Tab-separated table of C-alpha atoms and ligand atoms in Angstrom:
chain	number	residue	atom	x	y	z
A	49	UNK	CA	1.158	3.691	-50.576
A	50	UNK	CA	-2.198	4.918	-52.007
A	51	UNK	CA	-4.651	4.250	-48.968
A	52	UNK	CA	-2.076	5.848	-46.631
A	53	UNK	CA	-2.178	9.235	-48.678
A	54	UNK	CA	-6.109	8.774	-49.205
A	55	UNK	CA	-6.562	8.273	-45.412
A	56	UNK	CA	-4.216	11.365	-43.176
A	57	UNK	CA	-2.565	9.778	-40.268
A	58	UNK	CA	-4.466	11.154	-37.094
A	59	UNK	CA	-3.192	12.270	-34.075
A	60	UNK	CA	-5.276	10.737	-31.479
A	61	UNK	CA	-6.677	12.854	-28.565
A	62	UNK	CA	-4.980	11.879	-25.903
A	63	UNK	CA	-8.153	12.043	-23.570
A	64	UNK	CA	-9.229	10.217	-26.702
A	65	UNK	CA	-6.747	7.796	-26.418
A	66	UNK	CA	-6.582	7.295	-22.974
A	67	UNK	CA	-10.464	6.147	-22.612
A	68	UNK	CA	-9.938	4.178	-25.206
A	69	UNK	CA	-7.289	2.130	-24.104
A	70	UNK	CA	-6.453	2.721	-20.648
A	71	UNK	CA	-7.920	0.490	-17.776
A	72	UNK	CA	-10.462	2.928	-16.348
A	73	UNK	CA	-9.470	3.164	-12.611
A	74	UNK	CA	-8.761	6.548	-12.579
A	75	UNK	CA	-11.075	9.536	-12.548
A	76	UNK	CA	-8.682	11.663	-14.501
A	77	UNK	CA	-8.860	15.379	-14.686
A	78	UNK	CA	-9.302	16.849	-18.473
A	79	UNK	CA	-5.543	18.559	-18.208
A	80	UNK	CA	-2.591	17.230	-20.422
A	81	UNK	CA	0.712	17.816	-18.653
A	82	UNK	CA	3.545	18.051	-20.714
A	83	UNK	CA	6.681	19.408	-18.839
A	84	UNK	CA	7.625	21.296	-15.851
A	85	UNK	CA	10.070	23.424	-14.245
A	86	UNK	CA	10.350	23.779	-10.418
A	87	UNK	CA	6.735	24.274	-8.896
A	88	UNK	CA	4.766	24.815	-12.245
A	89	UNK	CA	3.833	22.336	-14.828
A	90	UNK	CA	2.444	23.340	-18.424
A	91	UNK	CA	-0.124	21.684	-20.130
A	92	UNK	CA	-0.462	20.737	-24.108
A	93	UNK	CA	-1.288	24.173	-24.781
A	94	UNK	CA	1.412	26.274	-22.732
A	95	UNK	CA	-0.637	27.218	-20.004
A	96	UNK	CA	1.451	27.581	-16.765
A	97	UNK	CA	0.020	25.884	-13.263
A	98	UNK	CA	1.520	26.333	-10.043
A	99	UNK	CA	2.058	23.049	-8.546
A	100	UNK	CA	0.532	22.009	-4.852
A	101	UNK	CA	0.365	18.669	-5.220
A	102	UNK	CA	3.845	17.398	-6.531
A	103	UNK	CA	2.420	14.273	-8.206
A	104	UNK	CA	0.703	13.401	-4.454
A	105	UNK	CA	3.781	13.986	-2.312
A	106	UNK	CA	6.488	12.791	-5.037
A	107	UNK	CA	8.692	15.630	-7.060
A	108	UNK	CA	9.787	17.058	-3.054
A	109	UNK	CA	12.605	19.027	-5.140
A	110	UNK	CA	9.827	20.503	-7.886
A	111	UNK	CA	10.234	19.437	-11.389
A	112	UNK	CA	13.731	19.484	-13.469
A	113	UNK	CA	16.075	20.276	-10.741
A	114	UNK	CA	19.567	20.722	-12.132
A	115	UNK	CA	21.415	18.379	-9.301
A	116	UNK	CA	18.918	15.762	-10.109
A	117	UNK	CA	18.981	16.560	-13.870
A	118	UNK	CA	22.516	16.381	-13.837
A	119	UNK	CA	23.010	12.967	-11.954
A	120	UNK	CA	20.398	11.342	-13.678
A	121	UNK	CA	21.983	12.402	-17.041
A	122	UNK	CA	25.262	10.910	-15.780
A	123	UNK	CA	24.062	7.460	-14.280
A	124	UNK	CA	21.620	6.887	-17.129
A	125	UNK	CA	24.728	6.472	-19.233
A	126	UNK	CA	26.363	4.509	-16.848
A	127	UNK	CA	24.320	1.949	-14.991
A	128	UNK	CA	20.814	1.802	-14.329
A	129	UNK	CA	19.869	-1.832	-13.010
A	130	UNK	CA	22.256	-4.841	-12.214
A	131	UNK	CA	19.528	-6.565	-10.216
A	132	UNK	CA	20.174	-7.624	-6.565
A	133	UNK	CA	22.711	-10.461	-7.642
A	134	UNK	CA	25.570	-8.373	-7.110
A	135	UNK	CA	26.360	-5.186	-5.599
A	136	UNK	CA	26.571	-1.761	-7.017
A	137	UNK	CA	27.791	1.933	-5.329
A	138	UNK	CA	24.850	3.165	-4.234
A	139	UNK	CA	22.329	0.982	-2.470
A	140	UNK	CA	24.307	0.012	0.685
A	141	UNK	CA	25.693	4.118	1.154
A	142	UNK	CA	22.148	5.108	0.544
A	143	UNK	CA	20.635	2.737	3.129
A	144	UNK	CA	23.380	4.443	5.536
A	145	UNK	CA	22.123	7.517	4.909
A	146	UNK	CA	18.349	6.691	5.871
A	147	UNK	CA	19.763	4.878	8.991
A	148	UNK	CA	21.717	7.777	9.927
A	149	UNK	CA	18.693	9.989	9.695
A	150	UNK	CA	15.696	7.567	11.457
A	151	UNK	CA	18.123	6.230	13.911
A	152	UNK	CA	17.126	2.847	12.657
A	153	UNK	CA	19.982	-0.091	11.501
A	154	UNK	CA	18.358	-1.758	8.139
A	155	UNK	CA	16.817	-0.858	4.756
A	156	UNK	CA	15.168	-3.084	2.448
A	157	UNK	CA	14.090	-1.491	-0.689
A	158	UNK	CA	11.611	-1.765	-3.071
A	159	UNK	CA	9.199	0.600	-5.755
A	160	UNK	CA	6.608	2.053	-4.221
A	161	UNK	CA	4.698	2.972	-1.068
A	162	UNK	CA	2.135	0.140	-1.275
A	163	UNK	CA	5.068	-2.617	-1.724
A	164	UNK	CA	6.820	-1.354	0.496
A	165	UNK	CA	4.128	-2.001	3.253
A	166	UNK	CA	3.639	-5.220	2.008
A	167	UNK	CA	7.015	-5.737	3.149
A	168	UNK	CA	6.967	-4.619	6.714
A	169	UNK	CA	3.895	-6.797	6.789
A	170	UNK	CA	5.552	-9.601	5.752
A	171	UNK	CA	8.264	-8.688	8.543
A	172	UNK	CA	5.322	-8.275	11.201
A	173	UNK	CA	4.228	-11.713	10.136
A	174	UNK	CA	7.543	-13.548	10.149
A	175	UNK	CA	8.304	-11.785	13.372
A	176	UNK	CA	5.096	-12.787	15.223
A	177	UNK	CA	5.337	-16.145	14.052
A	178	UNK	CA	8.636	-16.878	15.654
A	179	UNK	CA	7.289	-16.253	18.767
A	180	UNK	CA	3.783	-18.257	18.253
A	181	UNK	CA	2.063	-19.177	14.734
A	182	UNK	CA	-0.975	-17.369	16.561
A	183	UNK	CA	0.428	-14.065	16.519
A	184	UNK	CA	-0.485	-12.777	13.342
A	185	UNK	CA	-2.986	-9.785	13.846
A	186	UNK	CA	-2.392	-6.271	12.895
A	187	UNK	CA	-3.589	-3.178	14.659
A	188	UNK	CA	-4.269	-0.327	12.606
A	189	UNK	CA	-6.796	2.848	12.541
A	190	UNK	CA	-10.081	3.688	10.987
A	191	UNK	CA	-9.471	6.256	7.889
A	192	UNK	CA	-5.885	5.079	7.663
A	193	UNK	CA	-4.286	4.588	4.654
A	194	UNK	CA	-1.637	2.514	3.470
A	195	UNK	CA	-1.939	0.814	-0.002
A	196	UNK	CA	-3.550	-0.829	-2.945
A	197	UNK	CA	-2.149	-4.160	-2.790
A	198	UNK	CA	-3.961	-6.648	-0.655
A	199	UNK	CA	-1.858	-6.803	1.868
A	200	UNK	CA	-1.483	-3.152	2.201
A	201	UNK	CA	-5.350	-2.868	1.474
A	202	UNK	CA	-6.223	-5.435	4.230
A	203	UNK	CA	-4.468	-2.505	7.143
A	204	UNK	CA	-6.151	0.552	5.188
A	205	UNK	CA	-9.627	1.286	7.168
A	206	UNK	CA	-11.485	2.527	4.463
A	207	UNK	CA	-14.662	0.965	2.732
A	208	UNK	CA	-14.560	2.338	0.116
A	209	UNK	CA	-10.751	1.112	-1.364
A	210	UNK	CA	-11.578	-2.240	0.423
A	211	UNK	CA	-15.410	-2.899	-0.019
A	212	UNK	CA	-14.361	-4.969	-3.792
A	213	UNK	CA	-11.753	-7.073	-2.603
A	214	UNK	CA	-13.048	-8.936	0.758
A	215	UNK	CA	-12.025	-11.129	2.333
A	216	UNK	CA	-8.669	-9.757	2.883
A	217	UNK	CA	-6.379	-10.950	5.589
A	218	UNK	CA	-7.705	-12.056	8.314
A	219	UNK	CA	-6.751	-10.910	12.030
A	220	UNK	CA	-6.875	-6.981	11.446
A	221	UNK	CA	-8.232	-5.047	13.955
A	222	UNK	CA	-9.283	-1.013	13.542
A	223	UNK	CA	-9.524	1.655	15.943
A	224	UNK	CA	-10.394	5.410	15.646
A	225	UNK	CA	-7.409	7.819	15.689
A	226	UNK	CA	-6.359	8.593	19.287
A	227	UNK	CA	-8.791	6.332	21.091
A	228	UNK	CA	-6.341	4.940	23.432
A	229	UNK	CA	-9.093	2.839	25.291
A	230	UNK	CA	-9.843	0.665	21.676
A	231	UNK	CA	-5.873	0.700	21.243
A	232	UNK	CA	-5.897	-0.660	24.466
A	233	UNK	CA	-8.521	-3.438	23.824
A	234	UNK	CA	-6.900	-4.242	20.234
A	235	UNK	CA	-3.807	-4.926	21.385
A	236	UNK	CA	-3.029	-8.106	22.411
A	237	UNK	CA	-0.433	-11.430	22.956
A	238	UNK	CA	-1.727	-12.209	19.564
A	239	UNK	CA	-0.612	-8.823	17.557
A	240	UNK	CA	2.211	-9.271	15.597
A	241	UNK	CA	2.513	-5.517	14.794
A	242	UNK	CA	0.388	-2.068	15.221
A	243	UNK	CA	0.558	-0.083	12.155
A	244	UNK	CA	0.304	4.088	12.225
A	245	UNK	CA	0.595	6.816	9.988
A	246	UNK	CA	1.865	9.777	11.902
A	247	UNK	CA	-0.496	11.822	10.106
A	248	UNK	CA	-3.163	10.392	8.215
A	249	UNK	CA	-2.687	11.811	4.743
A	250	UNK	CA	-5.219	10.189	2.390
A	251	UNK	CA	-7.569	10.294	5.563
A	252	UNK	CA	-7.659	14.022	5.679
A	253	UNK	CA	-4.395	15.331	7.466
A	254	UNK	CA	-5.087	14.435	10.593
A	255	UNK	CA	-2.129	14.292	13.338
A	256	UNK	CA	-1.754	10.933	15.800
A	257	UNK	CA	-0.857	12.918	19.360
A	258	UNK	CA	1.765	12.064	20.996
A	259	UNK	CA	-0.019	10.609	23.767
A	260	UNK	CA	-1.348	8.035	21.299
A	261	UNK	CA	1.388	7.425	20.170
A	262	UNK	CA	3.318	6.753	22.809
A	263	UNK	CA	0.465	4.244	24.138
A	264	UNK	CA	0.969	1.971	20.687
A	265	UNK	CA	4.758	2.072	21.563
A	266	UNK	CA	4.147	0.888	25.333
A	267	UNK	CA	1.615	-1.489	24.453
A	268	UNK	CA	3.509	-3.376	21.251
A	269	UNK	CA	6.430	-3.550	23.188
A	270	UNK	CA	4.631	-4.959	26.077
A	271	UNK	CA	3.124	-7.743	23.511
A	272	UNK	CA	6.463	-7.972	21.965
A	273	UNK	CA	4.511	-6.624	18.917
A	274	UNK	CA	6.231	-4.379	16.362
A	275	UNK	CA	5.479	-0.635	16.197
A	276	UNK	CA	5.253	0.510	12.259
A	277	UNK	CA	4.904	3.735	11.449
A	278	UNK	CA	3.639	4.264	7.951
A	279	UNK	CA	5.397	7.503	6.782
A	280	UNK	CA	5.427	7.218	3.122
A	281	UNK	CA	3.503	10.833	2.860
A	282	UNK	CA	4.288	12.461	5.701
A	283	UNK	CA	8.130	11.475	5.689
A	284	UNK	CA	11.684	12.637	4.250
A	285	UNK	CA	11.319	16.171	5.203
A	286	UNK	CA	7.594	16.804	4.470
A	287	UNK	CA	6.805	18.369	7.890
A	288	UNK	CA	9.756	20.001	8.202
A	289	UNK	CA	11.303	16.809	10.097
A	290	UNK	CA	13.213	14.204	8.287
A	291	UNK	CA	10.754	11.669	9.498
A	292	UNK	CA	7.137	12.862	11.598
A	293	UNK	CA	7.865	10.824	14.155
A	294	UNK	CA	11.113	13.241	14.815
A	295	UNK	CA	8.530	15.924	15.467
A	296	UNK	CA	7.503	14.147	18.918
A	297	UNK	CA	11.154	13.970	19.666
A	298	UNK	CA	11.598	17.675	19.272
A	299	UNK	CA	7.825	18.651	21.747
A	300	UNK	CA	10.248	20.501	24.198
A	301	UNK	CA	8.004	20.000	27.464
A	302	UNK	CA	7.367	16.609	27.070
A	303	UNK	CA	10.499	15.028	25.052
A	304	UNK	CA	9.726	12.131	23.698
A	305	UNK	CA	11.466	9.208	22.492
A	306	UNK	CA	9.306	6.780	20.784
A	307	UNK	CA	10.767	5.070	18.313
A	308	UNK	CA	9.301	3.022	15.723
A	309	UNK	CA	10.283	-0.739	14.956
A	310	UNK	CA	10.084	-0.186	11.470
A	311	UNK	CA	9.409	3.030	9.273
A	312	UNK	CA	8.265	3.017	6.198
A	313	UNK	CA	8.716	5.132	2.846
A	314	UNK	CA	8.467	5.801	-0.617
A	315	UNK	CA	7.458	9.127	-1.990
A	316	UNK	CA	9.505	11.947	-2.325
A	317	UNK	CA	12.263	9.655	-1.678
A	318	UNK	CA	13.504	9.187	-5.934
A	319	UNK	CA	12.055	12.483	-7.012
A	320	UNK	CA	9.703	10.953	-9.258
A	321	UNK	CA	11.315	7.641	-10.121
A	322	UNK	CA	10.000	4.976	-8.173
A	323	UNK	CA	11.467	3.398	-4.945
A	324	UNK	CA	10.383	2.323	-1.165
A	325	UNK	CA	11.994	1.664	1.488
A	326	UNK	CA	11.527	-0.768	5.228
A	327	UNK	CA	13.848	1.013	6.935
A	328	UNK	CA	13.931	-1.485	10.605
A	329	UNK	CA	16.047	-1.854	13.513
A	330	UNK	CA	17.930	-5.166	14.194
A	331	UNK	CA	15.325	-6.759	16.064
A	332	UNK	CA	12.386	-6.799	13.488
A	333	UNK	CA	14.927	-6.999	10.399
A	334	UNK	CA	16.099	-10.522	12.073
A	335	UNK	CA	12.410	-11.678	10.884
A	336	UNK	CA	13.855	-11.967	7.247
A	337	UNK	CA	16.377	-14.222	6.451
A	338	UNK	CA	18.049	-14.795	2.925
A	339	UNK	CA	15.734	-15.839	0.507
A	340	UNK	CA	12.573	-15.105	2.568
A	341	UNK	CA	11.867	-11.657	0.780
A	342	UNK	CA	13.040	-9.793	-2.442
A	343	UNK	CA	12.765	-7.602	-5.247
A	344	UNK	CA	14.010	-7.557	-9.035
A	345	UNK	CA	13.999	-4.093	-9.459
A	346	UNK	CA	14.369	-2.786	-5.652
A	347	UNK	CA	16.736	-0.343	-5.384
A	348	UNK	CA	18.057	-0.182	-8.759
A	349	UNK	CA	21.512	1.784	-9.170
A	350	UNK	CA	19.955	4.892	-11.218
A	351	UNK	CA	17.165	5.672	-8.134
A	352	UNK	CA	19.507	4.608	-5.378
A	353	UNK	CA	21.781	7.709	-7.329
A	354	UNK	CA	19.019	10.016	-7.082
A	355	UNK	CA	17.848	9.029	-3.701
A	356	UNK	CA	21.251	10.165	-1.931
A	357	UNK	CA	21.374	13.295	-4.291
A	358	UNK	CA	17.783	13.795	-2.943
A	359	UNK	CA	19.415	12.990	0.656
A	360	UNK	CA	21.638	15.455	0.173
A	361	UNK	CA	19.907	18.549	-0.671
A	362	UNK	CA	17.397	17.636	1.922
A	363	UNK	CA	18.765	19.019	5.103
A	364	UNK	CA	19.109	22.677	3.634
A	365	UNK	CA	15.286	22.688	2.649
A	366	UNK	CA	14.239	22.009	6.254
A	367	UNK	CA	14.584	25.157	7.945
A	368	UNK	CA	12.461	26.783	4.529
A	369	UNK	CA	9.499	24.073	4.976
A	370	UNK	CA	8.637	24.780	8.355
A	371	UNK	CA	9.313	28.856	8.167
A	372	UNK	CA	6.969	28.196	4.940
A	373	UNK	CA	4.461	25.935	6.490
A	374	UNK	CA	3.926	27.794	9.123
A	375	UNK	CA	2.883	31.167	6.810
A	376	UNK	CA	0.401	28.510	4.903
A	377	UNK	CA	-1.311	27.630	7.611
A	378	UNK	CA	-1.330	31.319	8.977
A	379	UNK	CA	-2.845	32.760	5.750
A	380	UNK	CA	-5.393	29.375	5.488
A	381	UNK	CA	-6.549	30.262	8.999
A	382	UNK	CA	-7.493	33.924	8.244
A	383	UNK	CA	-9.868	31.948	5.337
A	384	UNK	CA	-11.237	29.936	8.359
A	385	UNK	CA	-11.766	33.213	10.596
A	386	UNK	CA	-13.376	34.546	7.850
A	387	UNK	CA	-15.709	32.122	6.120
A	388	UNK	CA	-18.002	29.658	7.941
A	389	UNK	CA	-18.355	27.020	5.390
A	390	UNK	CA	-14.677	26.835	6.460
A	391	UNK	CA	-13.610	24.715	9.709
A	392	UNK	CA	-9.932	24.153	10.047
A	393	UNK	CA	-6.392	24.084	9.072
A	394	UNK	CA	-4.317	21.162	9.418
A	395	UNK	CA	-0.836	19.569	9.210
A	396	UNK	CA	2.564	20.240	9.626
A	397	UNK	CA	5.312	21.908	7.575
A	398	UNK	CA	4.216	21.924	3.932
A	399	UNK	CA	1.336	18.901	4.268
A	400	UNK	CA	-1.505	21.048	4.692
A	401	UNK	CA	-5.133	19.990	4.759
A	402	UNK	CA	-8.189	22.878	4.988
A	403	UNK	CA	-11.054	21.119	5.897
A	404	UNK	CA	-14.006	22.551	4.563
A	405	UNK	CA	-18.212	21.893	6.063
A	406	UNK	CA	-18.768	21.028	2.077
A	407	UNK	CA	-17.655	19.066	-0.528
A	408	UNK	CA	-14.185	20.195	-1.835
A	409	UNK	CA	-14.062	18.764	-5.507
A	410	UNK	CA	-15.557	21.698	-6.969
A	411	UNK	CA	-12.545	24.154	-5.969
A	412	UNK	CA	-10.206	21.616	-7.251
A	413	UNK	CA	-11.606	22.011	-10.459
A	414	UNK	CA	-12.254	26.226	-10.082
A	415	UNK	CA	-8.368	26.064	-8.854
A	416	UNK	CA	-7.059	24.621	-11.542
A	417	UNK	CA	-9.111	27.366	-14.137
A	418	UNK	CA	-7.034	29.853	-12.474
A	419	UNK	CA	-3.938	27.650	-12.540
A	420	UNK	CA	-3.209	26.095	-9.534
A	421	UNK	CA	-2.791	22.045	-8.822
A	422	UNK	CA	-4.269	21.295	-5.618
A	423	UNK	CA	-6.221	18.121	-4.269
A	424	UNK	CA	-9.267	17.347	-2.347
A	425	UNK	CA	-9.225	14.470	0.224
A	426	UNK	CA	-11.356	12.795	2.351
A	427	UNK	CA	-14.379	14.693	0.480
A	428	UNK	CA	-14.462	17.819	2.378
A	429	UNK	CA	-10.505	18.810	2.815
A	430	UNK	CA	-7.866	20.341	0.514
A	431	UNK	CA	-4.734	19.073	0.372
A	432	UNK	CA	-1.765	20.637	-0.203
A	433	UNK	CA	1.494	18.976	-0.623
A	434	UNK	CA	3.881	21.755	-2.886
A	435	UNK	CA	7.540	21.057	-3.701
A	436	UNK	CA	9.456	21.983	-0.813
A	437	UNK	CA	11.101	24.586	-2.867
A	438	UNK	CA	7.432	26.569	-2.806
A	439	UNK	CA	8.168	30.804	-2.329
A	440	UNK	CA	5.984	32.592	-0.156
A	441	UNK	CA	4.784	34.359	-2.874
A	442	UNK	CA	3.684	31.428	-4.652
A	443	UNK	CA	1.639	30.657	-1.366
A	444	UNK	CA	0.449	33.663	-0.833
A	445	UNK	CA	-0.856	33.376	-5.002
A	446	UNK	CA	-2.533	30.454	-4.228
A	447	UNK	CA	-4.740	31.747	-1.114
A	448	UNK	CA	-5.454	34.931	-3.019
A	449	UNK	CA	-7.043	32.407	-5.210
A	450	UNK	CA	-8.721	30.053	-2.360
A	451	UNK	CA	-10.035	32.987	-0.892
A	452	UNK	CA	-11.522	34.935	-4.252
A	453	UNK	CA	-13.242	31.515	-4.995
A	454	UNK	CA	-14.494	30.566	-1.810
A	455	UNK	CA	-16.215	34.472	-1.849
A	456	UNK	CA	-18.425	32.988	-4.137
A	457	UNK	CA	-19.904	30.341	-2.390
A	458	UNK	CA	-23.199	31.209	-0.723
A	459	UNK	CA	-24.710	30.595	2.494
A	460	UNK	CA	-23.264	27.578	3.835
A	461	UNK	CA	-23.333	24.592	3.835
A	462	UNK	CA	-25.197	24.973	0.478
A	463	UNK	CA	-24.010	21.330	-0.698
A	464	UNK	CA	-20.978	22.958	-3.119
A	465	UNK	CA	-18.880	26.130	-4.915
A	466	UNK	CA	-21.327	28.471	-6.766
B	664	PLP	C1	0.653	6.904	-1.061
B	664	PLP	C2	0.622	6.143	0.195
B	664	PLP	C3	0.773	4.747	0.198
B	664	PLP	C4	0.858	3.941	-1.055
B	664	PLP	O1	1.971	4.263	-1.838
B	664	PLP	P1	2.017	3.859	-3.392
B	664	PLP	O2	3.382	4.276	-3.824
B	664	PLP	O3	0.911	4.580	-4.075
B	664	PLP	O4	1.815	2.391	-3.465
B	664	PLP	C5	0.796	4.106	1.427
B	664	PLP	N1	0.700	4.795	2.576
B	664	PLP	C6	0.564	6.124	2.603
B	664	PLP	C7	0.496	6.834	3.909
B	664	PLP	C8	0.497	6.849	1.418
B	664	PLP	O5	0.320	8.169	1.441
C-alpha cells in the first residue's frame, strides 16, 4: 500500500509511549528494563545494573533462576488456571507448606499484598461481628503501610496515600510505633482486630520491639480481638527468618512466643508472578464460611508451582541472608560513623534502610548513573531490599558507591546531593 511506504512505521519511544497512554500514577524513572539475570537487570541499551530493590521485595531468588525457569517452562505447558471450582496439585500442598513454616493451620490465597489484606480484614470483620455487630474497629499504627485498595488504604496511616480517598472505613484507630500507652487506650471490647507490620517497610524500616508487640498480643486476646501481622515485605525469609515475627521467637534472653492470629503475605512469595496469601489459625479462619469470600484467579496452579519451588530453595538461603545482612549493615554503619548528614542503619537480614538528615531521592538517581537499583523511602531513608542471592562483593560494590557519592555532598543538612 502506497501511504504505508510514503509514511515509515515508527517505533514509538517507550517513555513516549508510556505518557501517552499509560494512567499517570506513577513517577517513573527514565530507565527501560529489558531482561535480567540473577541480581542485575539491563536496560534497552545493554547497560548492566546491580539490583537492590528486586522489583520492591518481589524476585527474592534474583531474576531467571534455572529451578524457577525450569518449572515454569514445564507447568506453563501443562496447566496454568482451572479456577477454584475444582482442585488442582498444588494449592492445598503449598498451603501445607506455609502452615508448616508460620505454625499457623489455614491459607487463603489471592494476587497481591493489598488483596490480600483486604482479606484478613474481611476476616477481622466477620470475626468481630459474631461476637457483637459493634465490634468492628481496627487498630493499626501511624506510618504503617498496608495497601492501595480501600480497605487496605483505610489501616495504612499515611496522609499522603489516603488524603484523596476519605472517608474510608470508619472505626480505625492509629497509634505511633511502640507507644504502648495509645495501644493501650485504642484497644478496646469494640476492636475486631489490631493490625502490625513487624517492620514498617514503606514507613522507613523501622522495627516493632518486642515489648510492643507482645502488648498488642495480650491486649487483642484480652478483647478477643485478632492479632494481624502484616508481613508482606518483611516476610518469607527477608530478615533472615521465614516470617519476622520468628525473629522474637529466637531473642534468646527473653523467648518469646507471640503468635499472630493471622499473617499476611504476598511478595517474594511467586518470584515475580503474582499471589497473596491469609495464612490464619482455626479460630479466625472459622470467620469465613463457604461462599463468604473468594477469588477467580487466587492461587492459580502455575504460581502455586512456583510458590513451593520458591518454598523449597528457601531454607538454604537463610543462613546467607543474615551472614549477608549483617556485613550490610556493618559497612552502612562505617558511612554513618563517618558522615553526619548520615543518622542510622536499620533492619534486619537483607531489608536495610539508611536513614539519612536529607532528602534521599537525589542518590537514587546518582546510584543508578553508576548502576545500581536502590530506593528511597519515607523521604530521607534508602532502602535496600537485594535478591537474597546478593554476594558480598556485590554489597561491598554498592557502598563503595554510597560512600563515593555521599563524599560529595557538602555541609549538612544542605537540603540535597551536590
Ligand atoms: C507492598 C506492601 C503491601 C501491598 O502489596 P501490593 O502487592 O502492592 O498490593 C501491603 N503491605 C506491605 C507491608 C507492603 O510492603
Amino acid at each position: 500500500m502506497a501511504s504505508s511506504a510514503e509514511t515509515p512505521i515508527q517505533t514509538p519511544n517507550i517513555v513516549d509511549i508510556e505518557q501517552q497512554y499509560v494512567l499517570q500514577n506513577y513517577a517513573r524513572y527514565p530507565l527501560v528494563i529489558e531482561s535480567g539475570k540473577g541480581c542485575c537487570v539491563y536496560d534497552d541499551k545493554g547497560r548492566r545494573y546491580l539490583d537492590f530493590i528486586s522489583g520492591i521485595g518481589v524476585n527474592a531468588l534474583g531474576h531467571a533462576h534455572p529451578r524457577i525457569v525450569k518449572v515454569v517452562r514445564e507447568q506453563v505447558g501443562k496447566l496454568v488456571h482451572c479456577s477454584n471450582l475444582y482442585y488442582h496439585p498444588y494449592q492445598g500442598p503449598l498451603a501445607a507448606r506455609l502452615a508448616e513454616r508460620s505454625g499457623l493451620q489455614r491459607t487463603f490465597f489471592c494476587n497481591s499484598g493489598t488483596e490480600a489484606m483486604e482479606g484478613a480484614l474481611k476476616m477481622a470483620r466477620a470475626f468481630g461481628r459474631k461476637q457483637d455487630p459493634a465490634k468492628y474497629e481496627i487498630v493499626s499504627l501511624d506510618n504503617s503501610f498496608h495497601g492501595r485498595t480501600l480497605g487496605a488504604l483505610s489501616v495504612t496511616g499515611q496522609a499522603k496515600y489516603r488524603g484523596d480517598f476519605e472517608p474510608l472505613l470508619p472505626g480505625v484507630r492509629f497509634v505511633p510505633v511502640n507507644d504502648m500507652a495509645a495501644l493501650e487506650q485504642a484497644v478496646s471490647e469494640r476492636t475486631a482486630a489490631v493490625v502490625l507490620e513487624p517492620i514498617l517497610g514503606e514507613g522507613g524500616i523501622v522495627g516493632l520491639t518486642r515489648e510492643f508487640s507482645e502488648r498488642a498480643a495480650d491486649l487483642a486476646q484480652r478483647h478477643n480481638a485478632l492479632l494481624i501481622f502484616d508481613e508482606i515485605q518483611c516476610g518469607l525469609g527477608r530478615t533472615g527468618a521465614y516470617f519476622a515475627f520468628q525473629l522474637w521467637h529466637q531473642d534468646r534472653e527473653h523467648g518469646s512466643k507471640i503468635m499472630p492470629d493471622v499473617l499476611v503475605t504476598a511478595k517474594p512469595l511467586g518470584c515475580g508472578f503474582p499471589i497473596g496469601a491469609i495464612v490464619a489459625n482455626e479460630r479466625a479462619a472459622a470467620a469465613i464460611g463457604a461462599g463468604m469470600h473468594g477469588s477467580t484467579f487466587g492461587g492459580g496452579a502455575l504460581v502455586c508451582r512456583v510458590a513451593l519451588e520458591f518454598l523449597d530453595l528457601l531454607p538454604d538461603l537463610l543462613p546467607a541472608i543474615r551472614e549477608n545482612g549483617r556485613y550490610f549493615r556493618r559497612r552502612l554503619q562505617a558511612l554513618v560513623d563517618k558522615y553526619e548528614f548520615v543518622r542510622q542503619v536499620r533492619g534486619e537480614g537483607l531489608m536495610v534502610g539508611l536513614d539519612l538528615a536529607i532528602p534521599g531521592k537525589p542518590f537514587v538517581l546518582e546510584a543508578m548513573e553508576k548502576g545500581f537499583l536502590i530506593n528511597c523511602t519515607h523521604d530521607t531513608v534508602l532502602r535496600f531490599l537485594p535478591p537474597y542471592i546478593i554476594e558480598q562483593k556485590d554489597i561491598s560494590r554498592l557502598v563503595d558507591a554510597l560512600d563515593a557519592m555521599f563524599a560529595h555532598v557538602q555541609s549538612p543538612p544542605a537540603g540535597g546531593a551536590a
